[in-house]
XYZ file of C-alpha atoms in Angstrom:
269
model
C 45.024 -42.824 -45.617
C 43.677 -41.807 -42.242
C 40.030 -41.739 -41.326
C 39.312 -38.182 -40.135
C 36.841 -37.994 -37.239
C 35.354 -34.762 -35.894
C 34.013 -34.688 -32.336
C 31.432 -31.930 -32.346
C 28.315 -30.477 -30.736
C 26.238 -27.350 -30.867
C 26.416 -26.591 -27.156
C 29.508 -26.102 -25.017
C 30.288 -28.114 -21.905
C 28.885 -31.420 -23.118
C 32.158 -33.358 -22.992
C 33.687 -33.035 -26.469
C 37.292 -32.814 -25.316
C 36.817 -35.630 -22.808
C 35.333 -37.680 -25.652
C 38.072 -36.789 -28.142
C 40.785 -37.736 -25.635
C 39.154 -41.033 -24.675
C 38.307 -41.984 -28.254
C 41.865 -41.269 -29.371
C 43.338 -43.250 -26.492
C 40.931 -46.137 -27.080
C 41.778 -46.387 -30.779
C 45.510 -46.173 -30.080
C 45.351 -48.856 -27.375
C 43.939 -51.184 -30.028
C 47.053 -50.710 -32.140
C 45.846 -47.929 -34.427
C 48.277 -45.101 -35.052
C 46.164 -42.158 -33.894
C 46.486 -38.376 -33.609
C 44.137 -35.923 -31.916
C 44.069 -32.216 -32.799
C 42.771 -29.376 -30.615
C 40.865 -26.904 -32.828
C 39.881 -24.622 -29.936
C 42.407 -21.876 -30.664
C 42.758 -19.467 -27.736
C 41.071 -21.805 -25.223
C 43.391 -24.793 -25.306
C 42.237 -27.677 -23.063
C 43.072 -30.959 -24.789
C 46.681 -30.902 -23.601
C 45.478 -30.594 -19.987
C 43.179 -33.606 -20.247
C 45.972 -35.565 -21.943
C 48.450 -34.512 -19.246
C 51.006 -33.029 -21.639
C 50.573 -29.266 -21.101
C 54.186 -28.819 -19.966
C 55.508 -30.450 -23.122
C 53.928 -27.995 -25.585
C 56.586 -26.175 -27.620
C 54.928 -25.715 -31.014
C 51.214 -25.849 -31.790
C 48.666 -26.330 -34.577
C 48.868 -22.700 -35.709
C 52.675 -22.862 -35.908
C 52.331 -25.806 -38.287
C 49.626 -24.099 -40.385
C 51.820 -20.982 -40.686
C 54.837 -23.180 -41.507
C 56.693 -21.833 -38.485
C 57.342 -25.438 -37.398
C 57.227 -28.875 -38.987
C 54.419 -31.224 -38.025
C 56.862 -33.615 -36.353
C 58.123 -30.767 -34.143
C 54.619 -29.958 -32.897
C 53.239 -33.464 -32.370
C 53.521 -34.693 -28.777
C 53.791 -38.432 -28.269
C 51.687 -39.749 -25.406
C 53.737 -41.251 -22.576
C 51.228 -44.045 -21.928
C 50.637 -45.258 -25.480
C 53.249 -45.176 -28.229
C 50.615 -45.074 -30.993
C 48.976 -41.846 -29.763
C 50.021 -38.277 -30.626
C 48.569 -34.882 -29.648
C 48.651 -31.677 -31.698
C 47.781 -28.842 -29.271
C 46.035 -25.577 -30.071
C 47.572 -22.147 -29.634
C 46.677 -20.116 -26.551
C 48.002 -16.848 -27.934
C 46.320 -16.620 -31.351
C 42.684 -16.109 -32.313
C 40.563 -18.396 -34.448
C 41.279 -16.351 -37.597
C 44.719 -17.985 -37.569
C 43.032 -21.146 -38.882
C 42.550 -21.252 -42.667
C 40.785 -23.820 -44.807
C 43.868 -24.301 -46.967
C 46.222 -24.560 -43.980
C 44.034 -27.054 -42.125
C 43.655 -29.106 -45.303
C 47.402 -29.206 -45.860
C 48.112 -30.349 -42.288
C 45.393 -33.024 -42.376
C 46.681 -34.308 -45.709
C 50.186 -34.663 -44.259
C 48.839 -36.409 -41.161
C 46.709 -38.755 -43.258
C 49.850 -40.259 -44.724
C 51.183 -41.510 -41.386
C 48.143 -42.107 -39.167
C 45.204 -44.506 -39.222
C 42.878 -42.072 -37.450
C 42.987 -38.298 -37.004
C 40.522 -36.942 -34.442
C 39.517 -33.282 -34.573
C 38.399 -31.889 -31.205
C 36.012 -29.127 -32.240
C 35.135 -26.010 -30.271
C 31.451 -25.524 -29.507
C 29.062 -23.692 -31.779
C 29.279 -22.875 -35.452
C 32.128 -20.356 -35.601
C 35.237 -20.727 -37.780
C 37.130 -23.241 -35.643
C 34.118 -25.550 -35.475
C 33.504 -25.253 -39.215
C 37.102 -26.123 -40.090
C 37.163 -29.017 -37.605
C 34.263 -30.674 -39.428
C 34.950 -29.551 -43.010
C 37.383 -32.361 -43.933
C 35.772 -35.064 -41.767
C 34.913 -38.579 -42.900
C 33.058 -39.392 -39.667
C 31.364 -37.224 -37.050
C 30.683 -38.018 -33.426
C 27.935 -35.658 -32.306
C 28.075 -35.241 -28.525
C 24.956 -34.216 -26.632
C 23.642 -34.161 -23.087
C 20.082 -35.487 -22.610
C 18.704 -31.953 -22.252
C 16.410 -30.101 -24.650
C 18.795 -27.200 -25.358
C 21.759 -29.507 -25.968
C 19.768 -31.806 -28.267
C 18.361 -28.856 -30.208
C 21.846 -27.427 -30.791
C 23.133 -30.882 -31.779
C 20.351 -31.105 -34.342
C 21.491 -27.830 -35.849
C 25.065 -29.116 -36.062
C 23.841 -32.255 -37.860
C 22.318 -30.014 -40.509
C 25.621 -28.197 -40.974
C 27.539 -31.477 -41.224
C 25.255 -32.643 -44.029
C 25.368 -29.407 -46.012
C 28.661 -27.538 -45.493
C 31.385 -30.195 -45.389
C 33.837 -30.841 -48.199
C 32.039 -34.103 -48.926
C 28.762 -32.212 -49.322
C 30.357 -29.600 -51.584
C 31.886 -32.270 -53.831
C 28.741 -34.414 -53.903
C 30.560 -37.330 -52.274
C 29.229 -39.878 -49.809
C 28.024 -37.949 -46.723
C 29.907 -37.787 -43.455
C 29.071 -40.852 -41.395
C 27.424 -39.532 -38.240
C 27.230 -41.114 -34.786
C 25.575 -39.950 -31.568
C 27.296 -40.060 -28.193
C 25.059 -39.216 -25.237
C 26.980 -37.906 -22.218
C 26.220 -37.131 -18.557
C 23.311 -39.560 -18.590
C 21.550 -40.214 -15.270
C 18.885 -42.954 -15.446
C 17.392 -41.933 -12.082
C 16.804 -38.390 -13.302
C 15.292 -39.799 -16.487
C 12.842 -41.821 -14.384
C 11.875 -38.663 -12.482
C 11.255 -36.821 -15.747
C 14.121 -34.395 -15.170
C 16.093 -35.495 -18.231
C 15.357 -36.833 -21.712
C 15.586 -40.592 -22.161
C 17.780 -42.313 -24.747
C 14.667 -43.014 -26.825
C 13.590 -39.358 -26.624
C 16.958 -38.185 -27.953
C 17.085 -40.811 -30.702
C 13.593 -39.832 -31.841
C 14.720 -36.222 -32.252
C 18.202 -36.722 -33.739
C 17.751 -40.023 -35.602
C 21.435 -40.967 -35.513
C 23.077 -44.333 -34.812
C 23.860 -44.468 -31.092
C 27.575 -44.972 -30.500
C 27.348 -44.933 -26.734
C 25.825 -43.580 -23.528
C 28.294 -42.145 -21.022
C 26.852 -42.041 -17.491
C 27.192 -39.051 -15.184
C 30.303 -39.846 -13.156
C 32.692 -38.150 -10.756
C 35.403 -40.222 -12.448
C 35.278 -37.904 -15.487
C 36.175 -34.840 -13.420
C 38.785 -36.746 -11.425
C 40.466 -38.008 -14.587
C 40.470 -34.528 -16.184
C 42.057 -33.015 -13.076
C 44.766 -35.682 -13.153
C 45.478 -35.291 -16.882
C 44.326 -38.824 -17.685
C 41.711 -39.758 -20.325
C 38.857 -41.338 -18.368
C 38.842 -44.367 -20.678
C 41.939 -45.520 -18.756
C 39.856 -45.774 -15.567
C 38.589 -49.291 -16.205
C 36.793 -49.480 -12.853
C 34.523 -46.492 -13.537
C 31.259 -46.735 -15.455
C 32.321 -43.816 -17.629
C 35.629 -45.455 -18.544
C 33.870 -48.701 -19.421
C 31.256 -46.843 -21.469
C 33.960 -45.106 -23.524
C 35.669 -48.453 -24.160
C 32.328 -49.820 -25.377
C 31.915 -46.794 -27.677
C 35.353 -47.341 -29.233
C 34.546 -51.014 -29.795
C 31.242 -50.115 -31.482
C 32.993 -47.563 -33.706
C 35.347 -50.332 -34.821
C 32.400 -52.540 -35.736
C 31.743 -54.638 -32.643
C 28.123 -55.300 -31.702
C 27.801 -54.543 -27.984
C 24.655 -53.896 -25.930
C 24.225 -50.453 -24.382
C 24.998 -50.318 -20.671
C 24.324 -47.781 -17.920
C 20.980 -46.663 -19.358
C 18.782 -48.039 -16.570
C 18.922 -47.374 -12.816
C 20.761 -49.954 -10.753
C 18.232 -51.979 -8.804
C 18.983 -52.542 -5.124
C 18.975 -56.044 -3.738
C 16.833 -57.102 -0.798
C 19.396 -55.974 1.805
C 19.804 -52.635 0.056
C 16.047 -52.050 0.006
C 15.701 -52.964 3.685
C 18.575 -50.841 4.948
C 18.836 -48.158 2.266
C 22.355 -49.254 1.258
């Protein structure tokens, strides 16, 4: 049976889809049969970041409505044979998602995948609720800003009280924190919350810290999950996060400003 992971947040624009794409790719590259589902009906973006937008024929809603079989809608990634994408619909609204339909699709996917990643829309509307309802694990994505952390805290409360596991009195969803767009220099200047500040507020295990990086935007524009950019700090940080999720004990990187050497300090390089 697959482990179902929801990538969620309270606030939009924090990097959920980037995270879902990189996490899925990272797990698949390690030999895990992995699928990633776009729950953002009407505002489909996952297929763009995965570089498969021209290959979409059927979507998640078609499968829920039994207008297409799951195998017809799943798109196999060209770079990794163990990774599949189930895109959202651009022409339906979020009411097209039903608890029973989502549950049926996830149950079918659980039989043939090791991991199923649910890329949640922002906020607490229906798509976000259904993305987290069946989850076993949650990756809560937040920027180191007060509004983002506050909204993430609200989402943590919903995860612990409104999931299927909570309703059935089962073991709670296992929650992890991923801090994105982190800039140690801005933290030093007091313009951004530190890692310790965020952990004090949210009290979740820290899966990773993704530094602010132009590589993220470049990768998105090229339709490539940034985890494949091994030279970038962001790509390396996502690889570290995947390793930690799989149980490896790695130190956190990219949380302190890079110190210039003597030549750099003398000449400003």
